Each structure stands twice: as C-alpha cells, then as structure tokens.
Short mmCIF file of C-alpha atoms and ligand atoms in Angstrom, two decimals:
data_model
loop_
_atom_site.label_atom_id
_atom_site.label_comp_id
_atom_site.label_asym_id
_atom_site.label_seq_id
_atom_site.Cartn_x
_atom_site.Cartn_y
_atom_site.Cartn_z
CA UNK M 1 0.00 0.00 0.00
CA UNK M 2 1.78 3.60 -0.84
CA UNK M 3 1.24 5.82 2.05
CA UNK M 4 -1.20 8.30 1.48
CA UNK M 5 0.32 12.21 0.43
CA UNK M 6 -0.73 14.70 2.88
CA UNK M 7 1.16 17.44 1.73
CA UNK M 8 -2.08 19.35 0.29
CA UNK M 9 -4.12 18.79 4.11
CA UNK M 10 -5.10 21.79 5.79
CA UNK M 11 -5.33 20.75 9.69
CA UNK M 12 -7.22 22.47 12.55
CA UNK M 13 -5.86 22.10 16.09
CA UNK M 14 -8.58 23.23 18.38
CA UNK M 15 -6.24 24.20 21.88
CA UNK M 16 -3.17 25.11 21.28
CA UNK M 17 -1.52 23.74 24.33
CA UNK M 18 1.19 21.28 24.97
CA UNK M 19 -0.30 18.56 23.12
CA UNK M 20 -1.66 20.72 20.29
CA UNK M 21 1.31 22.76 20.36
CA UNK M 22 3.32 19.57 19.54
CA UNK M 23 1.44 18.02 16.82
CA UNK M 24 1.45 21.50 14.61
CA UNK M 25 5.42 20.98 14.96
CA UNK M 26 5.32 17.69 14.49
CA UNK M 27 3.38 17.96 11.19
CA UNK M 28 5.49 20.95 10.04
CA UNK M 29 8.88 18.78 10.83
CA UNK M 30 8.06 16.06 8.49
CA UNK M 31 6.00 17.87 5.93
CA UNK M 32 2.08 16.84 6.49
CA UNK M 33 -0.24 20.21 6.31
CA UNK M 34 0.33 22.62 4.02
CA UNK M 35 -1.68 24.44 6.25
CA UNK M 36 -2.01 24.41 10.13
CA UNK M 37 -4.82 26.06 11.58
CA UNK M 38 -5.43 26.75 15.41
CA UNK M 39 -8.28 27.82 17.02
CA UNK M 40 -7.71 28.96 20.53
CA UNK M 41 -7.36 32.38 22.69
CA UNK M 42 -5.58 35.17 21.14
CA UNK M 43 -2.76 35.01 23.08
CA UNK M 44 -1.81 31.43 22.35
CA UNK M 45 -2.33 32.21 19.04
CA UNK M 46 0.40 34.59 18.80
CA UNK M 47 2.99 32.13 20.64
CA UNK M 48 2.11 29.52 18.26
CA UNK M 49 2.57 31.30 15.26
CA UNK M 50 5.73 32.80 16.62
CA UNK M 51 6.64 28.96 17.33
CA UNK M 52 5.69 27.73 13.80
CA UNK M 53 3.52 25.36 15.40
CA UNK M 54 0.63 27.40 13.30
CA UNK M 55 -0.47 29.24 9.99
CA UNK M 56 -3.38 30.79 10.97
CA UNK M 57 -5.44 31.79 14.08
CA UNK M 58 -9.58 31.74 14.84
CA UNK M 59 -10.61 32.39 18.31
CA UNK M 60 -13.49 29.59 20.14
CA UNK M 61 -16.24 31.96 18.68
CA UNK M 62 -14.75 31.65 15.09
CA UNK M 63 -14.40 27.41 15.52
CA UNK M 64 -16.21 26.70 12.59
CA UNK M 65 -14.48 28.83 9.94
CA UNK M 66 -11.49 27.65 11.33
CA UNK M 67 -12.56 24.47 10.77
CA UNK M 68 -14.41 24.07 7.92
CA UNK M 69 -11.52 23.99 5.11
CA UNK M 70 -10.10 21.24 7.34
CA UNK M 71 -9.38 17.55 6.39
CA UNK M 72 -8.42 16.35 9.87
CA UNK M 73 -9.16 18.17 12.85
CA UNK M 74 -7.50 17.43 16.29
CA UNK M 75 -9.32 18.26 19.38
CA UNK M 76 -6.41 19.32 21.74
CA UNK M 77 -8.24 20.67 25.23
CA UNK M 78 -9.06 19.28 28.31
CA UNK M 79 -11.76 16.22 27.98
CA UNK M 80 -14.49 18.25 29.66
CA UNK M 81 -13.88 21.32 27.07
CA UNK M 82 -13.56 18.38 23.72
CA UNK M 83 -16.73 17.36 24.88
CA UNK M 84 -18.22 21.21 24.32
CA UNK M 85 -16.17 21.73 21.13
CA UNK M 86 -16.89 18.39 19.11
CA UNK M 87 -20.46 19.49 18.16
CA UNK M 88 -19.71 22.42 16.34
CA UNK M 89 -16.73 20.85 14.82
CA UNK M 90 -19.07 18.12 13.99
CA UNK M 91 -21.59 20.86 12.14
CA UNK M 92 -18.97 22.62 10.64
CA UNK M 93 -16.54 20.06 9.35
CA UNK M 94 -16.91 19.46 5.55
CA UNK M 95 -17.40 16.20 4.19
CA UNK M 96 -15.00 13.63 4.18
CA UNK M 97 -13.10 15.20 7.29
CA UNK M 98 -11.40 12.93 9.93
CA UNK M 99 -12.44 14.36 13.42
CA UNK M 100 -10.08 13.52 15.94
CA UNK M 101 -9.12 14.07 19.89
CA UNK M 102 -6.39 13.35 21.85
CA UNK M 103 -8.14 13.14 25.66
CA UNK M 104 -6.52 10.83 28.23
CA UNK M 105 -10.11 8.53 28.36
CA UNK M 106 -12.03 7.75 24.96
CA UNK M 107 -15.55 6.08 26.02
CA UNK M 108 -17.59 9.60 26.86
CA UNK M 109 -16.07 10.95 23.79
CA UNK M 110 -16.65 8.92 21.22
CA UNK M 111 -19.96 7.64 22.64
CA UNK M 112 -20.55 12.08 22.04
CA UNK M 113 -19.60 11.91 18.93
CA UNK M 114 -22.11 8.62 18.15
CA UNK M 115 -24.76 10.89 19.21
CA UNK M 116 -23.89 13.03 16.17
CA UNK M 117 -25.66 12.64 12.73
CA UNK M 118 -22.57 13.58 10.26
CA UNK M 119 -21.92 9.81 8.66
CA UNK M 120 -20.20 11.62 5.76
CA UNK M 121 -17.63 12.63 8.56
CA UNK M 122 -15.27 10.05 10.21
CA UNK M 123 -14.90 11.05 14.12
CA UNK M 124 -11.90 8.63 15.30
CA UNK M 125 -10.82 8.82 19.36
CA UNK M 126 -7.37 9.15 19.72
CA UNK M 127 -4.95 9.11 22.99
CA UNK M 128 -1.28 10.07 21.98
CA UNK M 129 0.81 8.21 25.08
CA UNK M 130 3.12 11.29 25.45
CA UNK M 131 3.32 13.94 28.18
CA UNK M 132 5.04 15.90 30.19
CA UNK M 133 4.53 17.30 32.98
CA UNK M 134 4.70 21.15 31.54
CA UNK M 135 1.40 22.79 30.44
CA UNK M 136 0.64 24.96 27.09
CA UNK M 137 2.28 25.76 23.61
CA UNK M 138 5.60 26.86 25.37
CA UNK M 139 6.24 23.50 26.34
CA UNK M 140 5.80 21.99 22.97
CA UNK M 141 7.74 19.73 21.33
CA UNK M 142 8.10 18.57 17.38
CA UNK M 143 9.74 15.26 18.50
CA UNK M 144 7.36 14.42 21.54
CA UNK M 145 5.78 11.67 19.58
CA UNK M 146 8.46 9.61 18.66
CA UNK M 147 8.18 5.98 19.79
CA UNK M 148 5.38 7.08 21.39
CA UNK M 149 2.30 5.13 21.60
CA UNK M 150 -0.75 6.71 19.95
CA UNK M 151 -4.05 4.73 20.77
CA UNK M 152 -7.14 5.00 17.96
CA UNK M 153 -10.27 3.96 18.90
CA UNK M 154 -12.55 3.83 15.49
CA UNK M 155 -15.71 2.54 15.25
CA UNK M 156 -16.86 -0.14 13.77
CA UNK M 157 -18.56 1.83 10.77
CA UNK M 158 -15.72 3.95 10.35
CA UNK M 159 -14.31 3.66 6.70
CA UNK M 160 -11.02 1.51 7.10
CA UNK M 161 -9.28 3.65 4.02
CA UNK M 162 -9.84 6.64 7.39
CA UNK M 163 -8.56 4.68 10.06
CA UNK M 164 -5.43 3.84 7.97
CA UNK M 165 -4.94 7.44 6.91
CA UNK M 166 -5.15 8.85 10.54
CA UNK M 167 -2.72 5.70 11.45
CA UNK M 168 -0.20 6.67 8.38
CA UNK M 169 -0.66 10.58 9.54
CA UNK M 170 0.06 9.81 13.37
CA UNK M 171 3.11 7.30 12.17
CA UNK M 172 4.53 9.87 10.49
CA UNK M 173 5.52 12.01 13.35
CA UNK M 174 6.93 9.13 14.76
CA UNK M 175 4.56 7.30 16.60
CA UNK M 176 3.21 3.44 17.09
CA UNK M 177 0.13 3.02 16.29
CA UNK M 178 -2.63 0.74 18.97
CA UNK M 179 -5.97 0.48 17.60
CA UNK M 180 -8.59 -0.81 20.63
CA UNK M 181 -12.32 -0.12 21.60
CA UNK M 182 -12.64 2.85 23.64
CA UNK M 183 -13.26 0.76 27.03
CA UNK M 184 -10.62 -1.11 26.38
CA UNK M 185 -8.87 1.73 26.60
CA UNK M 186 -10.05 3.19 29.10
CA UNK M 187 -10.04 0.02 31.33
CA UNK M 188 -6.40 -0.44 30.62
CA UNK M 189 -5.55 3.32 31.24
CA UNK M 190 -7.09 2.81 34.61
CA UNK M 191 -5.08 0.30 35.55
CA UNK M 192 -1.19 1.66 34.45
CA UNK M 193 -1.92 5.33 34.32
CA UNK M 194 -4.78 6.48 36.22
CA UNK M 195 -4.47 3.82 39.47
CA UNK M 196 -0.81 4.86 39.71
CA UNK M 197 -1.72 8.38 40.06
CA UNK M 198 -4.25 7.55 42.69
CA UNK M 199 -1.18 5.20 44.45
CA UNK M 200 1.13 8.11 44.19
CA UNK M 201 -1.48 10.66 45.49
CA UNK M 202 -2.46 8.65 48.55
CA UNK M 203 0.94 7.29 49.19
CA UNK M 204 2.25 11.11 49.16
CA UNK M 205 -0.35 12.12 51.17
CA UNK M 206 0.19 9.68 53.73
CA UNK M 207 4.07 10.32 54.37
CA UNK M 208 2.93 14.26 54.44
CA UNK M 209 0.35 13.32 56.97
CA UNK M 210 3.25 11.02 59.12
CA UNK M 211 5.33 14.20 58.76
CA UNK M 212 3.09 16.51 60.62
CA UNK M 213 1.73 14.46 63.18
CA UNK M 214 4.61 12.69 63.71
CA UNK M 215 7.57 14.77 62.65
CA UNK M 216 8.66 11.82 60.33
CA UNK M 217 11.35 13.55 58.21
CA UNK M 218 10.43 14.20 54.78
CA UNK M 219 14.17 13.97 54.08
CA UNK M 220 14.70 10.04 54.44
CA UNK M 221 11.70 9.73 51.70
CA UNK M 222 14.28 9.90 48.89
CA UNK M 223 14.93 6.83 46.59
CA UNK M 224 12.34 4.70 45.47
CA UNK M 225 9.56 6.78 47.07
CA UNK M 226 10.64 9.62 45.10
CA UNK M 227 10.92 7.25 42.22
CA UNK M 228 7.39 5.94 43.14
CA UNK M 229 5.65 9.65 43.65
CA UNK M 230 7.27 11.41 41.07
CA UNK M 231 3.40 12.04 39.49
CA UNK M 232 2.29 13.23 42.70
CA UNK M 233 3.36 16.66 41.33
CA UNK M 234 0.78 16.43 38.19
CA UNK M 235 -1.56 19.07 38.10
CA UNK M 236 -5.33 18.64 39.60
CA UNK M 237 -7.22 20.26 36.56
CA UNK M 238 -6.26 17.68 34.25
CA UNK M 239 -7.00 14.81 36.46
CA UNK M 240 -10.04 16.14 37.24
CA UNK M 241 -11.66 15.45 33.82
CA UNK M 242 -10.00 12.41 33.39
CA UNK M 243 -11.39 10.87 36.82
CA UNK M 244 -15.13 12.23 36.20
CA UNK M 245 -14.86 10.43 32.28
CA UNK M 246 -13.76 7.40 33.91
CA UNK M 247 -14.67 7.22 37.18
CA UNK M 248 -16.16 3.49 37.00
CA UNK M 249 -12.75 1.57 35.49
CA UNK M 250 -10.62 3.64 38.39
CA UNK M 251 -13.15 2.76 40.87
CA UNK M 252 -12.50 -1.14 39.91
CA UNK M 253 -8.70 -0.61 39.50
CA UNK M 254 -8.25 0.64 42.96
CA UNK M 255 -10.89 -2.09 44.00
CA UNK M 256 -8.11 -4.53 42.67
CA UNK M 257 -5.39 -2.95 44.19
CA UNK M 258 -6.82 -2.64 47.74
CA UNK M 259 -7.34 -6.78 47.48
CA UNK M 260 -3.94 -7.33 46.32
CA UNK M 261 -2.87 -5.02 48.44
CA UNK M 262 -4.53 -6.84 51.66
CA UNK M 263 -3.42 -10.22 50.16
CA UNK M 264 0.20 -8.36 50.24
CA UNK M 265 -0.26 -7.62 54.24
CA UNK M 266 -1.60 -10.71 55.28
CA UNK M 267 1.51 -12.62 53.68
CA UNK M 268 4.00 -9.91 55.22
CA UNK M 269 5.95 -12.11 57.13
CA UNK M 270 5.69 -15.71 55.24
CA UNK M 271 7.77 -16.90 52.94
CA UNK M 272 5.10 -16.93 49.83
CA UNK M 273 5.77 -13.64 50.17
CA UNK M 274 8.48 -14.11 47.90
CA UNK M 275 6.40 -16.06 45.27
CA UNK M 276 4.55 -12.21 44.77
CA UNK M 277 8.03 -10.32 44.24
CA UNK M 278 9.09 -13.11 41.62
CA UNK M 279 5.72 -12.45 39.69
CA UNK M 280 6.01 -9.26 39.81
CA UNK M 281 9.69 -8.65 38.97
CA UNK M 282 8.54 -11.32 36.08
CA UNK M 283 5.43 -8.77 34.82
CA UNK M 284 7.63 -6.00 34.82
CA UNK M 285 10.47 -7.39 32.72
CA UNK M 286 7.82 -8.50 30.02
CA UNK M 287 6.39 -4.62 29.34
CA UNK M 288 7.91 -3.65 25.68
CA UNK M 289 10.83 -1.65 26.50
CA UNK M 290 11.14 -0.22 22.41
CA UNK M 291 8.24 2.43 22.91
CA UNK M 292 7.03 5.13 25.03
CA UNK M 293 3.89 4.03 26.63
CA UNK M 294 1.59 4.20 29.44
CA UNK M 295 4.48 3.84 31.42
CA UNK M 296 7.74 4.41 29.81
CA UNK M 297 10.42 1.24 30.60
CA UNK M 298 13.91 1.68 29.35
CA UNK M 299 16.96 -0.12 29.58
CA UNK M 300 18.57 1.61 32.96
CA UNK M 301 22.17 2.09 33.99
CA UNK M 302 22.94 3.73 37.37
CA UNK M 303 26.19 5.88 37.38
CA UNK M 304 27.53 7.17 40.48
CA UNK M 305 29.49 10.42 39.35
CA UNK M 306 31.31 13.26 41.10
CA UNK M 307 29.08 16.09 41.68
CA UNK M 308 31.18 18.65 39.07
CA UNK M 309 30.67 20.78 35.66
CA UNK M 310 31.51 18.60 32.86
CA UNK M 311 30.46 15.65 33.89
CA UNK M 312 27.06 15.09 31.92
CA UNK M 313 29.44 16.38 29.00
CA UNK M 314 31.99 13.46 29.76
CA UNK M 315 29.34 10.54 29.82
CA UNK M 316 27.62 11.96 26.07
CA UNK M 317 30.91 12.33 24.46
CA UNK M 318 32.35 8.79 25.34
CA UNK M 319 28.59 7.00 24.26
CA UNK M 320 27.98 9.69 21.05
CA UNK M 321 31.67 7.98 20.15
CA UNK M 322 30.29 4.72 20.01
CA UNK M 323 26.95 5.54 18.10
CA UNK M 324 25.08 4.76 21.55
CA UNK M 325 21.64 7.00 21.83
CA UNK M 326 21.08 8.40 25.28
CA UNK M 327 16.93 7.99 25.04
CA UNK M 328 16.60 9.36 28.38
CA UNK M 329 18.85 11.01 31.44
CA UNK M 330 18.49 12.22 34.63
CA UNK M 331 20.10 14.09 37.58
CA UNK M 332 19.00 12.08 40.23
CA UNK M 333 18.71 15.07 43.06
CA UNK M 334 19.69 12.70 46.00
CA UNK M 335 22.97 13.01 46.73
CA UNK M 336 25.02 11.09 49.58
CA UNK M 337 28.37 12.46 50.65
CA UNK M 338 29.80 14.14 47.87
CA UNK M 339 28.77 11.83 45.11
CA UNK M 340 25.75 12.29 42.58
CA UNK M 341 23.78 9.83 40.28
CA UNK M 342 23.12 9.81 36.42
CA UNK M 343 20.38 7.94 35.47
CA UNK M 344 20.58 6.92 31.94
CA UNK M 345 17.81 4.95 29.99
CA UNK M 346 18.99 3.15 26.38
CA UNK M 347 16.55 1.65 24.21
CA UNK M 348 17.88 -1.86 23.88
CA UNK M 349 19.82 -3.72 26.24
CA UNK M 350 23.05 -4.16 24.04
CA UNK M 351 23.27 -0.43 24.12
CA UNK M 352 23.04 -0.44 28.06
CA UNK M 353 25.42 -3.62 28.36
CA UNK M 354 28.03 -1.29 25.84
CA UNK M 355 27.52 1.87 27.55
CA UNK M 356 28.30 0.23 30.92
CA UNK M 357 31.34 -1.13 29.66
CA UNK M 358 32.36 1.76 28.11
CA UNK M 359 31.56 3.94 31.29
CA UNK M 360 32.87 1.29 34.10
CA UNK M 361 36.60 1.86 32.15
CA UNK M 362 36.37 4.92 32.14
CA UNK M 363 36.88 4.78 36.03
CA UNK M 364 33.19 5.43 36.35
CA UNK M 365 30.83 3.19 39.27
CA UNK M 366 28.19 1.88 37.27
CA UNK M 367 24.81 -0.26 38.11
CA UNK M 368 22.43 -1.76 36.46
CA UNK M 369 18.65 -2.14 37.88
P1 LIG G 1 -2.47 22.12 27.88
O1 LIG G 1 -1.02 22.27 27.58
O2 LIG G 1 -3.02 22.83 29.07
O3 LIG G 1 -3.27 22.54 26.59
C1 LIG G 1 -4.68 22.56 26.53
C2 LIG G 1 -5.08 23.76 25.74
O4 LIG G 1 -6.49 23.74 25.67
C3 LIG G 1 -4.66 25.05 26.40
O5 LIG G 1 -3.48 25.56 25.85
C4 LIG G 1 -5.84 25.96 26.17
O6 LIG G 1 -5.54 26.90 25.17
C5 LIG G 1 -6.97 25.08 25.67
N1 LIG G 1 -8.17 25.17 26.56
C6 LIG G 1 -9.41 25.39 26.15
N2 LIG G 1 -10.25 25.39 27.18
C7 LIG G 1 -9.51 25.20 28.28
C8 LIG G 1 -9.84 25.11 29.65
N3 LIG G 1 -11.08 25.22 30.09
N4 LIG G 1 -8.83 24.87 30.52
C9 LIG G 1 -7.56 24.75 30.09
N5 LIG G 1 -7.21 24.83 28.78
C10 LIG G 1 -8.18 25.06 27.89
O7 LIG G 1 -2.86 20.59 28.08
P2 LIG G 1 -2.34 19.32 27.27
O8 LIG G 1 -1.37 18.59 28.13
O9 LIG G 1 -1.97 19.71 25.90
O10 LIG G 1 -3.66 18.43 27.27
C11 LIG G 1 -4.64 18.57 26.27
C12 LIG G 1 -5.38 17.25 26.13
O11 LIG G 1 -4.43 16.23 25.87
C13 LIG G 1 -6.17 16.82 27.36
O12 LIG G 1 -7.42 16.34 26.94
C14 LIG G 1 -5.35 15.67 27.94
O13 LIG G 1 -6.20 14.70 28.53
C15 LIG G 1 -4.67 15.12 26.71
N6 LIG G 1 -3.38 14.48 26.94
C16 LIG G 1 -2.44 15.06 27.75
C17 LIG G 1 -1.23 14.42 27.94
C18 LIG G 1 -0.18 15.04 28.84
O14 LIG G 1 0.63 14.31 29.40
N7 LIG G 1 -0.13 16.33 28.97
C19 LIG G 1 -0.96 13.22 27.29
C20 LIG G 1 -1.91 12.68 26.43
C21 LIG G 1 -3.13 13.32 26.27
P3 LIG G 1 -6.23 28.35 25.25
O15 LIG G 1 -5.81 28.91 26.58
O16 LIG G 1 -5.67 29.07 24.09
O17 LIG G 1 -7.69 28.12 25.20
#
C-alpha cells in the first residue's frame, strides 16, 4: 500500500496547548499540512505562530471557519472542554473530514460523537501516550511523539481507508500506532496510568500526613519513594476530567489494588511472600521496553558520578563515540556524601550492556537495575 500524500491537508488544532502545540510541529517537521490552523485564545495564538507550530489563528467563537476547510481536525483541550467543542466541529466540518481528539479517556467521547448525525464525517478517538509534565504551547515539542504510543479507537462503521490514513498521519511524526475499543482503553488506562496516580497521590499524602503528626522527616523519603511519587506533582485540573470520564474503570482498579494489596499484608511475614516479588519482577520485565507508553520502561544504567561541571558532557561524548543514543537522562537530586547519580535509559539492552562497559573503564561506578 503507498502511504497516502498529505502534503495538500489543511489541519485544525482546536487548543493550542502542549499537546496541540506539539502536533502543529510535528506535522510541520516532516511535511504533512500545508496548512495548520489553530483555534484557541488570542494570546496562544500569537505564541504559536511565533513557534511555527501554526499558519493561521480563529478564536473559540470563530471554531467553525477555522474548521471548515479542514481535512483532519484534532481536538487538543481538556476532555471536559472536547466534549463542548466536538459538536460544532461536527456541524462545521466538511465532508469527508477525519475528526479527531487526543483526551486521556475515549468512552464519553466517542460515545458524544455517536450521538452526532454527520456519517459523511469520520470522528476517530485518539490518545497520543506522550506527556510531560509542563502545560501549554511553550512547552511543545516537534519530536514528543516519537516511539510514542498513539491509541485509535474507530468505530466499527468507520471507513477503514480513514482509520489507515489517521494511522499513516500519526506514524509519520513518529509514533506506534494501537488500535482498541474505547473501554478497552479506558479500562487499561485505569489500571497503568490512572491507578498509579491515585497510588502516588495517597501514598504522598500519607508520608505528608506522618510528617506533621509525627515529625517523620520528609528527608529520608528519597529513593524509590521519590521514584514511586514522582506524578504526585501532576496538576489537579487535568486529572479532574480524566477521573469524572472514567470514574467506574478507576473505581474497579483501585478495588483490585486494595485486594492485592490486603493479600500483600496478610503474607508480610511468610515466605510466599516471595512467590509475589518473583511475579512481579517477572510482569515488569515483560512490558515492551522499544516504545514510550503508558508507562515508559527503558533499559537503565545507574552511574555514580562526582558532583562537578563537565560531567554530563563526559558521559555523552564517550557513548555519542560509540553511536550509543542516550533515550533518556536524569540528575538524580539525591545526593550522599559528595557523590551524585546519572540515570541513563537506552533503548535496547546491548546499548546499556556497551555503555556500561564503556563507562565502568572509564573509572566510572556503574549499576544496572
Ligand atoms: P495544555 O497544555 O493545558 O493545553 C490545553 C489547551 O487547551 C490550552 O493551551 C488551552 O488553550 C486550551 N483550553 C481550552 N479550554 C480550556 C480550559 N477550560 N482549561 C484549560 N485549557 C483550555 O494541556 P495538554 O497537556 O496539551 O492536554 C490537552 C489534552 O491532551 C487533554 O485532553 C489531555 O487529557 C490530553 N493528553 C495530555 C497528555 C499530557 O501528558 N499532557 C498526554 C496525552 C493526552 P487556550 O488557553 O488558548 O484556550
């Protein structure tokens, strides 16, 4: 099959935020849109034209002449605000348009756009499995979907010739493609993405509420709790939406946990005990480490450097010298004596077993985990 040419699409990106922000780059990087239209307030506008993430600017009022020269349309704001939005894109879209959104749950979406009598427009639910924890067009990145999971949820009398051309668009800038039904979705995004963020929230919580009735320093929760907690930090607002549009698949998710959980504590000090750590270090070594997912496993190497300019420097020259791609690093921030850590993630595990060696004779401490 040749892939289909998008040079001649004109795209509408309703919220020009980080997400929205990122796929007008994206597009313009590799050539898809002639012409990128965004619809937001006037001052993102103007920082995403400055950015070249965007042609041309409508405000809300003005959606549907932004959107109606559009062939695909991506609906970029929070889930409660696609859920306003998709109707008038919906009336305004010409025919043959893909509609698309890239909310964290699918079911209340798409089920919306069901409601909707356009069958000569294709609405297709989309999650792109790429983040950060930074918030509007400023943070916005051309490369943020690269190896990133992108989830499509068509429906079943969606035109396939659609679905592949949103696929081919979305692979494009990079990213793997992972068509499902929408509560499929939305049942697995419970459990690894939304559940976690409930653990990390209540775990968080707890140690804060050990450190004021208690005086439990905050200080010895470093490590794996700070490893653990990290999302802790996320934002309410966006949670918010994603929690009311999927409040019955959490619900169950932290139903599960709370029985494994309790299984967990009654085994605490038998032996078996050990029969749930081999299962789960088993689990964990099976989630594909090629792609940025739900949760995003790489092939790890510890380094335990001196805490002084040049370092970080030192590390990329030696593994650029070898053709090894750093896909991810770190400063961890807890120190102990006068040493630091590096964390470094590769994307295969030849890369992290060359990278050690490299690094370990070059006088460096380095583990593996
Ligand atoms: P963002 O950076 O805050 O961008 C959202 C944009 O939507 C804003 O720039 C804003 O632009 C517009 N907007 C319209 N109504 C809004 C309202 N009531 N409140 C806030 N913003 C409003 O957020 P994002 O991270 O791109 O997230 C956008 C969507 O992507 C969400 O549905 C989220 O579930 C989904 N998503 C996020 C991630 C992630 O990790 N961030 C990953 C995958 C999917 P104006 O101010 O110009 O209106």
């Amino acid at each position: 099959m040749s892939e289909p040419d998008f040079t001649e699409d004109t795209i509408a990106i309703v919220g020009v935020g980080l997400i929205g922000g990122s796929l007008g780059l994206a597009f313009k990087r590799v050539g898809i849109g002639k012409h990128i239209v965004g619809i937001s307030r006037a001052e993102t506008i103007g920082r995403a034209r400055d950015q070249g993430a965007i042609d041309e600017g409508f405000a809300y009022e003005d959606l549907a002449s932004g959107v109606r020269d559009a062939d695909t349309i991506f609906l970029c704001t929070p889930i409660s605000r696609i859920l306003d939005l998709l109707p008038g894109c919906l009336d305004a879209a010409k025919p043959g348009c893909i509609i698309t959104d890239v909310g964290s749950t699918k079911r209340a979406v798409v089920e919306a756009a069901g409601k909707h009598n356009r069958p000569d427009v294709a609405f297709i639910g989309g999650h792109p499995m790429a983040g950060s924890e930074w918030k509007g067009v400023d943070a916005a990145d051309p490369f943020l979907f690269q190896n990133a999971i992108y989830v499509l949820t068509p429906s079943g009398d969606t035109a396939r010739s659609q679905v592949d051309r949103m696929a081919a668009m979305v692979s494009r800038i990079g990213a793997h493609v992972l068509e499902m039904a929408p509560d499929t979705h939305d049942r697995v995004a419970a459990a690894v993405s939304h559940l976690p963020q409930m653990m990390a929230t209540a775990l968080v919580g707890l140690v804060g509420d050990l450190n004021e009735k208690d005086g439990l320093p905050l200080k010895m929760a470093a490590g794996g709790f700070r490893d653990m907690t990290r999302i802790a930090s996320s934002p309410y607002d966006m949670w918010r939406d994603i929690c009311r549009t999927n409040a019955v698949p959490i619900r169950d998710a932290i139903e599960g946990y709370l029985t494994a959980l309790a299984s967990l504590k009654d085994r605490i000090e038998e032996e078996a005990l050990e029969e749930d750590f081999v299962y789960a270090n088993e689990v964990r070594e099976r989630i594909p480490k090629d792609s940025k997912g739900f949760l995003n496993p790489l092939h790890e190497l510890l380094l335990v450097v001196e805490d002084k300019p040049g370092v970080i420097a030192d590390v990329g020259t030696s593994l650029s010298e070898a053709h090894i791609n750093i896909k991810d690093i770190e400063v961890l921030k807890v120190r102990e004596g006068e040493g630091g850590s590096l964390r470094l993630g590769f994307g295969t595990l030849s890369d992290r077993e060359r990278a050690g060696q490299i690094l370990s004779t070059q006088g460096y401490k380095v583990l593996t985990r």
